Short mmCIF file of C-alpha atoms in Angstrom, two decimals:
data_model
loop_
_atom_site.label_atom_id
_atom_site.label_comp_id
_atom_site.label_asym_id
_atom_site.label_seq_id
_atom_site.Cartn_x
_atom_site.Cartn_y
_atom_site.Cartn_z
CA MET A 1 -27.58 -33.21 -43.44
CA THR A 2 -29.36 -31.35 -40.68
CA MET A 3 -27.33 -29.22 -38.26
CA HIS A 4 -28.58 -28.86 -34.71
CA LEU A 5 -27.57 -25.73 -32.80
CA SER A 6 -26.77 -26.15 -29.13
CA THR A 7 -29.41 -24.84 -26.77
CA ALA A 8 -26.93 -24.50 -23.89
CA PRO A 9 -26.79 -20.94 -22.52
CA LEU A 10 -23.84 -18.89 -23.71
CA GLN A 11 -21.20 -18.35 -21.04
CA PRO A 12 -20.08 -14.75 -20.51
CA VAL A 13 -16.58 -14.01 -21.73
CA THR A 14 -14.56 -12.66 -18.82
CA ALA A 15 -11.02 -11.31 -18.98
CA PRO A 16 -8.68 -12.19 -16.10
CA VAL A 17 -8.26 -9.35 -13.61
CA TYR A 18 -5.30 -9.09 -11.23
CA ASP A 19 -5.16 -7.21 -7.94
CA TYR A 20 -2.21 -4.92 -7.26
CA GLN A 21 -0.69 -2.95 -4.40
CA LEU A 22 1.93 -0.23 -4.33
CA ILE A 23 3.87 -0.04 -1.07
CA ILE A 24 6.98 1.63 0.34
CA ARG A 25 9.03 -0.75 2.50
CA PRO A 26 11.69 0.58 4.90
CA ASN A 27 15.14 -0.96 4.96
CA GLU A 28 15.84 -4.05 7.06
CA LYS A 29 17.30 -2.13 10.02
CA VAL A 30 14.23 0.08 10.30
CA ARG A 31 11.89 -2.91 9.88
CA HIS A 32 13.64 -4.57 12.82
CA ARG A 33 13.07 -1.49 14.98
CA LEU A 34 9.42 -1.39 13.95
CA ASP A 35 9.05 -5.10 14.81
CA THR A 36 10.57 -4.50 18.25
CA ALA A 37 8.24 -1.57 18.93
CA ARG A 38 5.25 -3.55 17.67
CA SER A 39 6.15 -6.52 19.92
CA LYS A 40 6.21 -4.23 22.94
CA ALA A 41 2.91 -2.77 21.80
CA ARG A 42 1.41 -6.22 21.54
CA GLU A 43 2.38 -7.03 25.13
CA GLN A 44 0.50 -3.97 26.28
CA MET A 45 -2.48 -4.41 23.98
CA LEU A 46 -3.17 -8.10 24.57
CA PRO A 47 -5.19 -7.42 27.71
CA PHE A 48 -7.48 -5.26 25.56
CA GLY A 49 -8.67 -8.05 23.26
CA ASN A 50 -8.02 -9.11 19.68
CA TRP A 51 -4.73 -8.21 18.00
CA HIS A 52 -4.36 -7.70 14.25
CA PRO A 53 -0.76 -6.59 13.65
CA GLY A 54 0.11 -4.40 10.70
CA LYS A 55 2.85 -4.96 8.12
CA ASN A 56 6.15 -3.10 8.01
CA HIS A 57 5.32 -1.03 4.97
CA ILE A 58 3.51 2.12 3.93
CA PRO A 59 0.43 1.41 1.81
CA VAL A 60 0.47 3.76 -1.18
CA ALA A 61 -2.29 2.44 -3.47
CA SER A 62 -4.35 -0.65 -4.21
CA PHE A 63 -6.20 -1.32 -7.45
CA SER A 64 -7.16 -3.94 -10.04
CA GLN A 65 -6.38 -4.17 -13.74
CA LEU A 66 -6.76 -6.53 -16.69
CA ALA A 67 -4.04 -9.17 -16.81
CA SER A 68 -3.51 -8.41 -20.49
CA LEU A 69 -2.45 -4.85 -19.60
CA GLU A 70 0.11 -5.83 -16.96
CA SER A 71 3.25 -5.12 -19.02
CA ARG A 72 1.94 -1.68 -20.07
CA LEU A 73 0.81 -0.95 -16.52
CA THR A 74 4.24 -1.86 -15.13
CA SER A 75 6.00 0.24 -17.75
CA ARG A 76 3.77 3.22 -16.98
CA LEU A 77 4.42 2.98 -13.23
CA GLU A 78 8.17 2.59 -13.83
CA THR A 79 8.14 5.81 -15.85
CA LEU A 80 6.17 7.60 -13.13
CA ALA A 81 8.54 6.40 -10.40
CA ARG A 82 11.68 7.37 -12.33
CA SER A 83 10.39 10.94 -12.57
CA LEU A 84 10.31 11.27 -8.76
CA PRO A 85 13.29 11.89 -6.43
CA PRO A 86 14.08 9.69 -3.41
CA PHE A 87 12.80 11.24 -0.17
CA ARG A 88 13.41 10.88 3.56
CA LEU A 89 10.51 9.69 5.70
CA GLN A 90 10.43 10.31 9.45
CA VAL A 91 8.43 8.06 11.75
CA GLN A 92 7.28 10.23 14.63
CA HIS A 93 5.47 8.46 17.45
CA TYR A 94 1.92 7.11 17.09
CA GLY A 95 -1.37 8.11 15.53
CA ALA A 96 -4.85 6.64 15.28
CA ILE A 97 -7.88 6.30 13.07
CA LEU A 98 -10.96 6.37 15.28
CA HIS A 99 -12.06 3.78 16.42
CA HIS A 100 -10.18 0.85 14.94
CA THR A 101 -6.52 1.48 14.00
CA ILE A 102 -3.30 2.54 15.73
CA PHE A 103 -0.31 3.33 13.53
CA PHE A 104 3.24 4.64 13.43
CA ARG A 105 2.79 8.27 12.45
CA ILE A 106 4.93 9.59 9.57
CA ALA A 107 5.66 13.30 9.33
CA GLU A 108 4.19 15.29 6.45
CA ASN A 109 6.48 14.84 3.47
CA ALA A 110 6.62 16.70 0.15
CA GLY A 111 8.06 13.69 -1.69
CA PHE A 112 5.26 11.36 -0.59
CA ASN A 113 2.65 14.00 -1.39
CA GLN A 114 4.09 14.38 -4.89
CA LEU A 115 3.87 10.61 -5.40
CA VAL A 116 0.22 10.63 -4.33
CA ARG A 117 -0.59 13.52 -6.70
CA GLN A 118 1.01 11.67 -9.61
CA LEU A 119 -1.00 8.53 -8.85
CA HIS A 120 -4.23 10.52 -8.73
CA ALA A 121 -3.34 11.84 -12.18
CA GLU A 122 -2.97 8.22 -13.33
CA LYS A 123 -6.38 7.02 -12.11
CA SER A 124 -7.48 5.98 -15.57
CA SER A 125 -4.52 3.59 -15.77
CA LEU A 126 -5.41 2.09 -12.39
CA THR A 127 -9.13 1.59 -13.02
CA VAL A 128 -10.92 -1.47 -14.40
CA PHE A 129 -14.68 -2.00 -14.78
CA ASN A 130 -15.32 1.30 -12.93
CA GLN A 131 -13.46 0.03 -9.85
CA GLN A 132 -11.64 3.12 -8.61
CA PRO A 133 -8.15 2.73 -7.10
CA ARG A 134 -7.65 3.36 -3.40
CA ILE A 135 -4.82 5.87 -2.98
CA ALA A 136 -3.40 6.73 0.44
CA SER A 137 -4.38 10.07 1.93
CA MET A 138 -1.40 9.96 4.30
CA ALA A 139 1.74 7.95 4.95
CA LYS A 140 1.48 5.51 7.87
CA ILE A 141 2.61 2.08 9.05
CA ASN A 142 -0.01 0.16 10.99
CA VAL A 143 0.71 -1.06 14.51
CA ALA A 144 -2.67 -2.76 14.89
CA TYR A 145 -5.99 -2.57 13.07
CA LYS A 146 -9.53 -3.99 13.16
CA LEU A 147 -9.73 -3.18 16.85
CA THR A 148 -13.14 -3.08 18.48
CA ALA A 149 -14.23 0.32 19.71
CA VAL A 150 -13.64 -0.70 23.33
CA ASP A 151 -10.23 -2.24 22.63
CA PHE A 152 -9.27 0.82 20.64
CA GLU A 153 -10.19 3.24 23.43
CA ASN A 154 -8.21 1.27 26.01
CA ALA A 155 -5.18 0.79 23.74
CA TRP A 156 -5.10 4.37 22.48
CA HIS A 157 -5.19 5.67 26.04
CA ALA A 158 -1.96 3.72 26.62
CA PHE A 159 -0.31 4.70 23.32
CA LYS A 160 -1.16 8.33 22.60
CA SER A 161 1.63 9.64 24.83
CA LYS A 162 4.30 7.09 23.81
CA ARG A 163 7.36 8.17 21.81
CA PHE A 164 9.05 6.38 18.92
CA GLN A 165 11.24 7.91 16.23
CA VAL A 166 13.18 6.56 13.25
CA ASP A 167 13.81 7.77 9.71
CA PHE A 168 14.77 6.22 6.37
CA ILE A 169 15.23 7.05 2.71
CA ALA A 170 12.49 5.89 0.34
CA ASN A 171 14.27 5.25 -2.96
CA ASN A 172 11.70 2.90 -4.48
CA MET A 173 8.24 1.44 -4.10
CA LEU A 174 7.21 -2.16 -4.63
CA LEU A 175 4.48 -3.31 -6.99
CA LEU A 176 2.72 -6.36 -5.54
CA ARG A 177 0.37 -8.65 -7.42
CA LYS A 178 -2.26 -11.22 -6.45
CA ARG A 179 -3.86 -13.31 -9.19
CA PRO A 180 -7.28 -15.00 -8.95
CA GLY A 181 -7.13 -17.97 -6.57
CA GLU A 182 -3.95 -16.78 -4.84
CA THR A 183 -4.00 -15.88 -1.15
CA ASN A 184 -0.58 -14.24 -0.80
CA TRP A 185 0.78 -11.12 -2.43
CA GLN A 186 3.87 -11.53 -4.61
CA ILE A 187 6.46 -8.84 -5.38
CA LEU A 188 6.20 -8.15 -9.09
CA THR A 189 8.89 -5.47 -9.34
CA ALA A 190 10.65 -2.63 -7.54
CA LEU A 191 9.98 0.81 -9.03
CA GLN A 192 12.99 3.07 -8.50
CA PHE A 193 12.78 6.79 -7.68
CA GLU A 194 15.48 8.35 -9.87
CA ASN A 195 14.48 12.02 -10.34
CA LEU A 196 14.87 11.78 -14.11
CA PRO A 197 13.47 14.53 -16.36
CA ILE A 198 10.73 12.36 -17.86
CA ASP A 199 7.50 13.68 -19.33
CA ILE A 200 5.02 11.28 -17.75
CA GLN A 201 2.28 12.62 -20.02
CA GLN A 202 3.79 10.54 -22.80
CA GLY A 203 3.00 6.86 -23.32
CA GLN A 204 -0.50 6.77 -21.89
CA LEU A 205 -1.75 3.30 -21.01
CA PHE A 206 -5.08 3.92 -22.75
#
């Protein structure tokens, strides 16, 4: 009996990769105040052109990872979060990233900075196929983004002297996930800040 080997090209074996985000979301009362301020902003910015409203959360990090490592990734981030204390964040007026984004400015905060430092120390756990994670350099909540240079200049002239203040306690961050083919982010879990004496050097993901 003669065996004939297939001449079809071999298909590359690819492991599923999921996209993730870490965010801090204010409480409902604060989100309502942000929505009200953003609605007023929109009324003033509409004459300036396109409007791309931001979400009521603070982006902390975005990254990708193998689907097969999700449970270990989640466990690692839970351990990291539990080692951090809750912290108070103060929204203080408006800021801008030239020449495309206007945001609610958040005052410098030691708790947020500590979170960012811990995430930078965890880069290897948040990296897949040499795709480096994007970790926030500052805490902010977008009012509007993807503005043209002209729209930005006009809008920022109207906003740079405006005042808006509110504060809230950040006692957790949310881990969001988007799988291949999905268009919307889903909340995977809430990671609580508990200020526990945990050695986060233990239990490395890799």
